Amino acid sequence: MGLSYRRFEKVSAATSFLTEEAGACVVGGGTLLVRRVNEGDAAVTTYVRVCDPEMKRIDEADGRIRLGALVTMAQLLGHPGLQWLAPAARIVGGPAIRSAATVGGNLFAASPYGDFGVALLALGAVVTVHGAVGVEEWPLAEFFARRDSLPAGLIVTSVAFTRPEAGTFRFVKASRVKPKGAAIVSIAAVIARDAGRVGAARIAFGAMAGTPIRASSFERALIGEQLITATLDRLEPHVTEGTTPPSDAIASAWYRQAVLPVHLRRLLLPEIDG
Amino acid sequence: MAKIPLHFILNGEERAEFVDSGATLLRLLRDKTGDLTAKSGCLQGTCGTCTVLVDGAPRLSCITLAEDCDGADVETVAGLAAHGQLHPLQHAVMEHFAAQCGFCTPGMLMAAKALFLTNPRPSREDVVEALSGNICRCTGYEPIIQAVLSAAQVMSASGPGAA
Amino acid sequence: MEIRKKYFADERNDDLKEIGQSRQRSDALGHVKGITPFYADRAIPGLLHIRMVRSPHHHARILGIDASRAERHPGVRRVITARDVPHNVYTVLSLINIGPEDEPVLAFDKVRWQGEPIVCIVADSERAAYEAAQLVQIAYEELPAVFDVEEALKPGAPLVNEYHGQNYYRYDSGESRKVILGDVEKGFAEADFILEQRYQASPIEQAPTETTGCVVVPDQNNRFTCYTGTQAVFFTLDNSSVILQVPGQQLHFVGGTAGGGFGGKVDCTTEPIAILASMLTGRPVSYIYNRYEEMQISSPRAAERIYLKDGVMKDGRIVARQVRCYVDSGAYSRHTPYGTQKAAAHFPGPYTIPNVRIDCYCVYTNRTPSSAMRGFGVTIGDFALEVQMDKLARLIGMDPLEFRFVNAYRDGDMKAHHQPTEGAALIECMQEAAEWADWPVDPRCMAMSSREPRRQP
């Protein structure tokens, strides 16, 4: 028992260690793992710090953006090419949380946390994971589906997505506390227009299930429609389809489902309802 | 638990301490260096009263691992008053009645100092954002926001580099 | 700062030296330098740490406790159970002669709320204490639990606390603390309108940023210094002295500096155990609630359910008010029988009503024991009363402020508690508030005075 800290320069070495040591866990910004240990979770016996500089890099090539898993929210906010992502990065916490909290760590945050993962889901991100069997790329939705039963030794090293067209990414988070707090609901959307109608839509919800989820039914229904009030009135039954929100100290499941269409409407029709 | 040697700078002074492996920066500061200014409020990274600066960035020392701070430059409230003179932020907090029980004050001061490092002339909105990770249960925040705005004015009047 | 002299000028000397002056608070410099000594702000070599094993059940019989693995765990210095506590009774109210000795310091035969302390681990580090706490094995027989104040009073409800024999605190006035003036039934019969409403509030956590706790250091001559965040230093010293069965001069309490308290740090839950741990180990000991414990274990303001029934006349006079108030004490009394009494003393609000009947019940349920918070027994009642006042005003079509002017206490009015009103100032407060809020009020209200006797209808 007891607690220790191990530093690894190579991802592969960390993977091997994690596979052998049951109580070892990768630490990012500490907002989830160190908190767990502080609160008495004795199952965690070793913090694993991976020091691969690749995991702290932000790269862009051919319209494809790659964020290392240890890139912090503060780093994202300071990156001139990613200012359009700032609404999602800024809302993760106060400045001190943002200088610690990482892109990779956010993917492990339990509902109602993990707002940046909601943005990545709407961006159609792919996760690169290093595990005992090698390197794989998983669509983010698949990662979330498997999150509670990941194989030992698995390390998320980066996420990647195609830069959306300017002005197509939208993000909102509703909290009880201003200027920020845990999500009642968070919503991210990438909506491409085609001759005045919705050509393609990826919409993701946070705090509406155990992990961020896509609004699949609503997305499908939206294709080919005009983005106007009448459309959203008609499609409203699709909005909560497939959602299984938690009831917690922030909001009840009933309340989350009741206000989700309101916040979605404000996000999609800011000129009318914002 | 293994004892790990760490070298770091604390408020401008070089320090070397042994910590238990896996200890947080908060424990390093409070148990080893005798600097008790960073408080333990939640140990969850949510209340902000343990806020310190690490290499110029605000960090919650309760969820920052000490071993990640080997070689780092750490600043706490204990280093805020220079040459026996209170920092303008400290003056402003007193003048604006921005400290009541005093438990959140060290974290508020360090969060405000972090703001001034990147934004010496913050708007009210900037101040609210900078303090958004720090909880005060006594004052209702308004006196703290006023204190930070007033300190920014004093500091910009006294010239650049005052932070 | 400005002192208004518009009202009651003849009642006040104008040679005030401090009132009206701005003064720097005496601890401000320490606060901004971060050197104000909160209880945990002491570097103490060899400090041991306490973690408590708590009940996972709301209501259960304890069949057996096996702490042998915890005792052998590396870093553990001592495991404390009920039999180690000299006087295993939580004594806050018996100390002020109110009574019931209905709560153990450490549970032994039963647990009555989720989180009740049972086994105390004293170890070299927080980590070792947490690890050992998970090694303690306790066998339980779960019992049916009750969480609702009115359910708890029904026949056949699970008995929460055997000490009382029923799920309420028995006052000298019976099952409730009563206030009776006139005859409410007669008042309701005369009333033009009757309005009955239900109000309730959840328990409210004080949530100070500094969690509840203390640090105890043994000194020479078998004396113990207890650095504590309590808001009740001497009360806590006296309670610790009774629980530990040691003379008070063996205990030295250092406190008065709380990192937020809001009335919640008066329950002496950590000090007796930490001092005992220090006595048993001869070492300095800290017992500091983590955030979960602060939110779930420390006593909140009690939940209340309040039924208000009012009879009101078309001209705005309230002629009858009946109050039934159920205060959720949780599994034990702590300060709630007193808070319930305060509630009875505070109803029916600052209004003159000829027929009043108040019943305030202090009810036991299998929830976290409630206790003090600023204005406990009063705040939720005020919420209910003032919402009810607005509803009554709407019911008779009167301006809500004017409605309050009609009913406000005046000097000489008989209060529900059979005491004539003295020093009333509600009318003047409302006049000033109406001006500041630019709220239009009938000139006859602006001409009223608390000193002018009420005209009998």
Coordinates of C-alpha atoms in Angstrom, one line a residue, chain C residues 14 26 29 60 98 123 127 130 137 152 180 268 304 341 366 388 399 441:
Chain C
D14 CA -26.0 61.7 19.9
S26 CA -8.4 44.1 13.8
L29 CA -3.5 42.6 8.3
A60 CA -28.9 -0.7 11.5
I98 CA -31.9 20.9 28.6
A123 CA -2.3 6.9 12.1
R127 CA -3.1 7.9 3.8
Y130 CA -7.7 6.0 5.1
Q137 CA -15.1 -4.9 9.3
A152 CA -41.9 9.6 11.4
I180 CA -51.7 29.8 22.3
C268 CA -17.9 19.8 19.5
E304 CA -38.6 22.2 8.2
Q341 CA -38.3 26.3 20.6
N366 CA -32.7 8.7 10.2
Q388 CA -47.8 33.7 3.1
D399 CA -50.8 46.0 -1.7
V441 CA -47.6 53.3 -0.3

